[in-house]
Amino acid sequence: MASPFRDAADLLSEPARQTFELRWSRYLPDLESGLRAVYGERTGEIVERLRPILERRAAERSPELRCLDEARLLTPGWLQSPTMIGYAAYADRFAGTLSGIVDHLDHLEALGVTYLHLMPFLEPRPGDSDGGYAVADHRAVRPDLGSVADVESLTAQLRRHGISLVMDLVVNHVAAEHDWAVRARAGEQRYRDYFHILADRHEVDRWEESLPEVFPDFAPGNFTLDDAAGGWVRTTFNSWQWDLNWADPDVFCEFVDLMSWWANKGVEVFRLDATAFIWKELGTSCQNRPQVHDITQALRQAMRIVAPAVAFKAEAIVGPTDLVGYLGTDEHSGLVADMAYHNALMVHLWSALAARDSSLAEVALRRFPDKPTGTTWATYARCHDDIGWAIDDPDARDAGLDPVAHRRFLSDFYSGQFPGSFARGLVFQENPATGDRRISGSLASLAGLQAALEAGDPARTADAVARILLLHTAILGFGGVPLLWMGDEIGTLNDDSWACDPDHAGDNRWVHRPRMDWRAADEAREHPRSAAGRIWWGIRHVIGVRRATPELDAAAETVVLPSPDTRIMMWGRDHPRGRMVQLYNLSEQVVWFPMHALRQELGDRATELLSGFQYDLTPAVLRIDPFQRLWFTTRGLP
């Protein structure tokens, strides 16, 4: 097949050509290495196909984006800076349309946001689309949100405000209505090869023997019989989400061109959704296969040639040992994703708050592998999804807990069923066979604000606000890119009307996905003593401190320190500018903390950054108030 990019080299200006050749020479070996591990003898053919694609997209890249490329090459640690503050939202629920987001940039700027993740905005299938993750057209925007031109205009506006746009790119599957799937059903062999279509049930059963079910309640199994396609289609998530066959080099080339095309529209970070599932191998769980990292490496090097300003974020909610692989270990070091979600941090923060005990978090997080050099975590307390209690059994046992009982306790606690619980959450996807019960609910409702306001109890309200600030301070202090979920900055509660929408009635995660209440946001800014105001101004203050704190550069690791009091979570960070120790009181109690634990880390004096006070650490004990947060540093002290 003749390539539409055959004459692309002629489109590059001489300076652009020189730049392209330098990058091609620099990144080609790593590109070929990733390709060869997957495609073997076909590597040379694929490279030959890729070059004109990349040349054409390089020629189309705007002067402004080329300038951004050079700036990022000069500052390779841009994602690791403590000035990076993330915010995630659905575009329609935040501002109605993509163009409407511009009207609320003042809100994002006031928070200090530099990284904006808009949930899926590509055109999805009609009806249920898994929240937009069933993409029907990769080169079109959901019509009610706007157009591709609106994305390009928005990214330009965001860049002028120092904000990078993050885009979801689902790499495991497409909607059954996608043109590729339509053409596969029509019998075009090229597009049938884009998918996994099995001829008979016996073959399906062989695969199913080793495959777990992602959504056993409403999408059992991993294959769907499609009469028009003449076989069983691999559908890991839903019957209308067709898994792609990355063993076909055509799929790889399609995604290189898609990424380059969207990068030229101004997208700066690709969130690679469901990346852990992309490689299928009979007799395995088809998750976390080595080829996933080879493919990601090849994609990453292709993007470094055409758009080095772009970063990759891996959406891989997997165990700690597997997770670091998505950031690049061994032969993939420095060659795959720049960022990954620290799901374990989120889980253990909520667990510690419910138990008022840091023991389990201390055991689990101390065992967590260090991230590879040059990469960063995305830290968060809440996101668009449910919370699953991903707690390893050995960690729980070593913390003196029964793992099954503790997970049951957390589900009971955050669904409000446990006696004395402050939380108002909903059980999501209960599995009677395994006892697994995940939790939906907004951060504020899970942290006790809804129950406190309903009771009209000022003391309980104060505790709930303090918990909310503690959670945000922890993700801001851990190191990495902290991600705030839309509305959490003003204490948005559960949306009890979620079930009234027929498109959402079967999925209670929409309880924590309400539309942004801009009147409430205005009131929070104008009334700093209200609950919402205390949250808004409290988070803003911590963000301001973080931005001026070099110790929070993600190049440094957070080390979980042994705390002499289990009600206190204790973290340390080493940086050339100073040693940092953070303390978090997880309880409603005043804690008299043994000062020797601080002295042995910091010496006799330290500055507490959130208050700005200098502390004498020579007394025997330190009073730590309920839910108090303390960031100590030795920076600037003789």
PDB file of N, CA, C and O in Angstrom, residues 271-312:
ATOM      1  N   ARG A 271      -2.411  10.114  28.604  1.00  0.00           N
ATOM      2  CA  ARG A 271      -2.708   9.134  29.657  1.00  0.00           C
ATOM      3  C   ARG A 271      -3.078   7.832  28.947  1.00  0.00           C
ATOM      4  O   ARG A 271      -4.130   7.737  28.313  1.00  0.00           O
ATOM      5  N   LEU A 272      -2.211   6.857  29.018  1.00  0.00           N
ATOM      6  CA  LEU A 272      -2.393   5.597  28.296  1.00  0.00           C
ATOM      7  C   LEU A 272      -3.313   4.702  29.110  1.00  0.00           C
ATOM      8  O   LEU A 272      -2.893   4.048  30.068  1.00  0.00           O
ATOM      9  N   ASP A 273      -4.583   4.698  28.718  1.00  0.00           N
ATOM     10  CA  ASP A 273      -5.595   3.986  29.494  1.00  0.00           C
ATOM     11  C   ASP A 273      -5.568   2.493  29.190  1.00  0.00           C
ATOM     12  O   ASP A 273      -5.453   2.074  28.029  1.00  0.00           O
ATOM     13  N   ALA A 274      -5.713   1.690  30.255  1.00  0.00           N
ATOM     14  CA  ALA A 274      -5.772   0.228  30.160  1.00  0.00           C
ATOM     15  C   ALA A 274      -4.521  -0.350  29.506  1.00  0.00           C
ATOM     16  O   ALA A 274      -4.571  -1.400  28.863  1.00  0.00           O
ATOM     17  N   THR A 275      -3.399   0.306  29.699  1.00  0.00           N
ATOM     18  CA  THR A 275      -2.166  -0.125  29.046  1.00  0.00           C
ATOM     19  C   THR A 275      -1.693  -1.505  29.517  1.00  0.00           C
ATOM     20  O   THR A 275      -1.049  -2.236  28.770  1.00  0.00           O
ATOM     21  N   ALA A 276      -2.049  -1.895  30.738  1.00  0.00           N
ATOM     22  CA  ALA A 276      -1.584  -3.185  31.264  1.00  0.00           C
ATOM     23  C   ALA A 276      -2.145  -4.376  30.496  1.00  0.00           C
ATOM     24  O   ALA A 276      -1.619  -5.485  30.588  1.00  0.00           O
ATOM     25  N   PHE A 277      -3.209  -4.151  29.705  1.00  0.00           N
ATOM     26  CA  PHE A 277      -3.933  -5.256  29.076  1.00  0.00           C
ATOM     27  C   PHE A 277      -3.581  -5.473  27.605  1.00  0.00           C
ATOM     28  O   PHE A 277      -4.144  -6.361  26.964  1.00  0.00           O
ATOM     29  N   ILE A 278      -2.685  -4.683  27.025  1.00  0.00           N
ATOM     30  CA  ILE A 278      -2.620  -4.647  25.560  1.00  0.00           C
ATOM     31  C   ILE A 278      -1.996  -5.878  24.920  1.00  0.00           C
ATOM     32  O   ILE A 278      -2.204  -6.105  23.729  1.00  0.00           O
ATOM     33  N   TRP A 279      -1.236  -6.670  25.669  1.00  0.00           N
ATOM     34  CA  TRP A 279      -0.601  -7.834  25.037  1.00  0.00           C
ATOM     35  C   TRP A 279      -1.295  -9.108  25.503  1.00  0.00           C
ATOM     36  O   TRP A 279      -1.430  -9.355  26.696  1.00  0.00           O
ATOM     37  N   LYS A 280      -1.731  -9.910  24.532  1.00  0.00           N
ATOM     38  CA  LYS A 280      -2.479 -11.133  24.831  1.00  0.00           C
ATOM     39  C   LYS A 280      -1.584 -12.354  24.604  1.00  0.00           C
ATOM     40  O   LYS A 280      -0.940 -12.471  23.559  1.00  0.00           O
ATOM     41  N   GLU A 281      -1.573 -13.239  25.590  1.00  0.00           N
ATOM     42  CA  GLU A 281      -0.748 -14.446  25.501  1.00  0.00           C
ATOM     43  C   GLU A 281      -1.502 -15.592  26.146  1.00  0.00           C
ATOM     44  O   GLU A 281      -1.856 -15.532  27.327  1.00  0.00           O
ATOM     45  N   LEU A 282      -1.782 -16.621  25.385  1.00  0.00           N
ATOM     46  CA  LEU A 282      -2.543 -17.771  25.855  1.00  0.00           C
ATOM     47  C   LEU A 282      -1.876 -18.386  27.085  1.00  0.00           C
ATOM     48  O   LEU A 282      -0.662 -18.551  27.141  1.00  0.00           O
ATOM     49  N   GLY A 283      -2.709 -18.716  28.076  1.00  0.00           N
ATOM     50  CA  GLY A 283      -2.197 -19.345  29.286  1.00  0.00           C
ATOM     51  C   GLY A 283      -1.750 -18.366  30.351  1.00  0.00           C
ATOM     52  O   GLY A 283      -1.242 -18.779  31.394  1.00  0.00           O
ATOM     53  N   THR A 284      -1.927 -17.070  30.104  1.00  0.00           N
ATOM     54  CA  THR A 284      -1.567 -16.039  31.093  1.00  0.00           C
ATOM     55  C   THR A 284      -2.805 -15.210  31.425  1.00  0.00           C
ATOM     56  O   THR A 284      -3.851 -15.346  30.800  1.00  0.00           O
ATOM     57  N   SER A 285      -2.654 -14.304  32.382  1.00  0.00           N
ATOM     58  CA  SER A 285      -3.747 -13.385  32.723  1.00  0.00           C
ATOM     59  C   SER A 285      -3.886 -12.265  31.703  1.00  0.00           C
ATOM     60  O   SER A 285      -4.829 -11.485  31.757  1.00  0.00           O
ATOM     61  N   CYS A 286      -2.940 -12.189  30.777  1.00  0.00           N
ATOM     62  CA  CYS A 286      -2.922 -11.132  29.743  1.00  0.00           C
ATOM     63  C   CYS A 286      -2.867  -9.740  30.369  1.00  0.00           C
ATOM     64  O   CYS A 286      -3.445  -8.779  29.841  1.00  0.00           O
ATOM     65  N   GLN A 287      -2.170  -9.656  31.471  1.00  0.00           N
ATOM     66  CA  GLN A 287      -1.896  -8.365  32.100  1.00  0.00           C
ATOM     67  C   GLN A 287      -0.409  -8.309  32.437  1.00  0.00           C
ATOM     68  O   GLN A 287       0.192  -9.316  32.807  1.00  0.00           O
ATOM     69  N   ASN A 288       0.160  -7.100  32.291  1.00  0.00           N
ATOM     70  CA  ASN A 288       1.554  -6.851  32.691  1.00  0.00           C
ATOM     71  C   ASN A 288       2.565  -7.721  31.943  1.00  0.00           C
ATOM     72  O   ASN A 288       3.628  -8.039  32.473  1.00  0.00           O
ATOM     73  N   ARG A 289       2.259  -8.075  30.710  1.00  0.00           N
ATOM     74  CA  ARG A 289       3.201  -8.871  29.942  1.00  0.00           C
ATOM     75  C   ARG A 289       4.406  -8.020  29.549  1.00  0.00           C
ATOM     76  O   ARG A 289       4.292  -6.806  29.355  1.00  0.00           O
ATOM     77  N   PRO A 290       5.591  -8.606  29.405  1.00  0.00           N
ATOM     78  CA  PRO A 290       6.787  -7.824  29.054  1.00  0.00           C
ATOM     79  C   PRO A 290       6.628  -7.014  27.765  1.00  0.00           C
ATOM     80  O   PRO A 290       7.190  -5.919  27.647  1.00  0.00           O
ATOM     81  N   GLN A 291       5.860  -7.534  26.817  1.00  0.00           N
ATOM     82  CA  GLN A 291       5.690  -6.832  25.542  1.00  0.00           C
ATOM     83  C   GLN A 291       5.004  -5.484  25.704  1.00  0.00           C
ATOM     84  O   GLN A 291       5.154  -4.598  24.857  1.00  0.00           O
ATOM     85  N   VAL A 292       4.224  -5.323  26.787  1.00  0.00           N
ATOM     86  CA  VAL A 292       3.591  -4.019  27.054  1.00  0.00           C
ATOM     87  C   VAL A 292       4.663  -2.937  27.133  1.00  0.00           C
ATOM     88  O   VAL A 292       4.523  -1.847  26.561  1.00  0.00           O
ATOM     89  N   HIS A 293       5.749  -3.237  27.831  1.00  0.00           N
ATOM     90  CA  HIS A 293       6.810  -2.246  28.020  1.00  0.00           C
ATOM     91  C   HIS A 293       7.621  -2.047  26.741  1.00  0.00           C
ATOM     92  O   HIS A 293       8.083  -0.931  26.459  1.00  0.00           O
ATOM     93  N   ASP A 294       7.780  -3.101  25.963  1.00  0.00           N
ATOM     94  CA  ASP A 294       8.467  -2.952  24.673  1.00  0.00           C
ATOM     95  C   ASP A 294       7.673  -2.035  23.739  1.00  0.00           C
ATOM     96  O   ASP A 294       8.242  -1.154  23.084  1.00  0.00           O
ATOM     97  N   ILE A 295       6.380  -2.239  23.688  1.00  0.00           N
ATOM     98  CA  ILE A 295       5.522  -1.407  22.828  1.00  0.00           C
ATOM     99  C   ILE A 295       5.530   0.031  23.316  1.00  0.00           C
ATOM    100  O   ILE A 295       5.647   0.978  22.522  1.00  0.00           O
ATOM    101  N   THR A 296       5.409   0.217  24.631  1.00  0.00           N
ATOM    102  CA  THR A 296       5.423   1.582  25.176  1.00  0.00           C
ATOM    103  C   THR A 296       6.750   2.262  24.888  1.00  0.00           C
ATOM    104  O   THR A 296       6.792   3.453  24.564  1.00  0.00           O
ATOM    105  N   GLN A 297       7.838   1.519  25.010  1.00  0.00           N
ATOM    106  CA  GLN A 297       9.150   2.095  24.694  1.00  0.00           C
ATOM    107  C   GLN A 297       9.198   2.572  23.248  1.00  0.00           C
ATOM    108  O   GLN A 297       9.682   3.678  22.962  1.00  0.00           O
ATOM    109  N   ALA A 298       8.705   1.756  22.331  1.00  0.00           N
ATOM    110  CA  ALA A 298       8.740   2.141  20.919  1.00  0.00           C
ATOM    111  C   ALA A 298       7.856   3.361  20.657  1.00  0.00           C
ATOM    112  O   ALA A 298       8.242   4.284  19.920  1.00  0.00           O
ATOM    113  N   LEU A 299       6.674   3.398  21.268  1.00  0.00           N
ATOM    114  CA  LEU A 299       5.802   4.570  21.120  1.00  0.00           C
ATOM    115  C   LEU A 299       6.477   5.818  21.683  1.00  0.00           C
ATOM    116  O   LEU A 299       6.417   6.900  21.084  1.00  0.00           O
ATOM    117  N   ARG A 300       7.107   5.656  22.836  1.00  0.00           N
ATOM    118  CA  ARG A 300       7.747   6.806  23.508  1.00  0.00           C
ATOM    119  C   ARG A 300       8.874   7.372  22.658  1.00  0.00           C
ATOM    120  O   ARG A 300       9.027   8.593  22.533  1.00  0.00           O
ATOM    121  N   GLN A 301       9.674   6.504  22.051  1.00  0.00           N
ATOM    122  CA  GLN A 301      10.793   6.994  21.237  1.00  0.00           C
ATOM    123  C   GLN A 301      10.284   7.661  19.958  1.00  0.00           C
ATOM    124  O   GLN A 301      10.855   8.654  19.495  1.00  0.00           O
ATOM    125  N   ALA A 302       9.221   7.123  19.389  1.00  0.00           N
ATOM    126  CA  ALA A 302       8.633   7.769  18.210  1.00  0.00           C
ATOM    127  C   ALA A 302       8.175   9.181  18.546  1.00  0.00           C
ATOM    128  O   ALA A 302       8.395  10.128  17.771  1.00  0.00           O
ATOM    129  N   MET A 303       7.572   9.359  19.731  1.00  0.00           N
ATOM    130  CA  MET A 303       7.108  10.691  20.122  1.00  0.00           C
ATOM    131  C   MET A 303       8.279  11.609  20.436  1.00  0.00           C
ATOM    132  O   MET A 303       8.211  12.819  20.212  1.00  0.00           O
ATOM    133  N   ARG A 304       9.366  11.068  20.937  1.00  0.00           N
ATOM    134  CA  ARG A 304      10.531  11.911  21.218  1.00  0.00           C
ATOM    135  C   ARG A 304      11.137  12.449  19.922  1.00  0.00           C
ATOM    136  O   ARG A 304      11.744  13.523  19.918  1.00  0.00           O
ATOM    137  N   ILE A 305      10.957  11.728  18.848  1.00  0.00           N
ATOM    138  CA  ILE A 305      11.457  12.216  17.560  1.00  0.00           C
ATOM    139  C   ILE A 305      10.608  13.370  17.039  1.00  0.00           C
ATOM    140  O   ILE A 305      11.134  14.389  16.590  1.00  0.00           O
ATOM    141  N   VAL A 306       9.293  13.232  17.119  1.00  0.00           N
ATOM    142  CA  VAL A 306       8.413  14.218  16.486  1.00  0.00           C
ATOM    143  C   VAL A 306       7.923  15.296  17.450  1.00  0.00           C
ATOM    144  O   VAL A 306       7.683  16.437  17.033  1.00  0.00           O
ATOM    145  N   ALA A 307       7.790  14.973  18.749  1.00  0.00           N
ATOM    146  CA  ALA A 307       7.217  15.932  19.707  1.00  0.00           C
ATOM    147  C   ALA A 307       7.768  15.659  21.104  1.00  0.00           C
ATOM    148  O   ALA A 307       7.058  15.156  21.977  1.00  0.00           O
ATOM    149  N   PRO A 308       9.033  16.000  21.345  1.00  0.00           N
ATOM    150  CA  PRO A 308       9.640  15.672  22.643  1.00  0.00           C
ATOM    151  C   PRO A 308       9.055  16.436  23.827  1.00  0.00           C
ATOM    152  O   PRO A 308       9.388  16.127  24.972  1.00  0.00           O
ATOM    153  N   ALA A 309       8.185  17.411  23.569  1.00  0.00           N
ATOM    154  CA  ALA A 309       7.507  18.089  24.678  1.00  0.00           C
ATOM    155  C   ALA A 309       6.484  17.189  25.355  1.00  0.00           C
ATOM    156  O   ALA A 309       6.042  17.466  26.469  1.00  0.00           O
ATOM    157  N   VAL A 310       6.093  16.123  24.681  1.00  0.00           N
ATOM    158  CA  VAL A 310       5.016  15.255  25.155  1.00  0.00           C
ATOM    159  C   VAL A 310       5.524  14.250  26.181  1.00  0.00           C
ATOM    160  O   VAL A 310       6.617  13.715  26.051  1.00  0.00           O
ATOM    161  N   ALA A 311       4.690  14.003  27.200  1.00  0.00           N
ATOM    162  CA  ALA A 311       4.996  12.999  28.223  1.00  0.00           C
ATOM    163  C   ALA A 311       3.931  11.912  28.200  1.00  0.00           C
ATOM    164  O   ALA A 311       2.818  12.118  27.713  1.00  0.00           O
ATOM    165  N   PHE A 312       4.276  10.749  28.754  1.00  0.00           N
ATOM    166  CA  PHE A 312       3.357   9.616  28.874  1.00  0.00           C
ATOM    167  C   PHE A 312       3.025   9.390  30.343  1.00  0.00           C
ATOM    168  O   PHE A 312       3.916   9.399  31.199  1.00  0.00           O
TER     169      PHE A 312
END
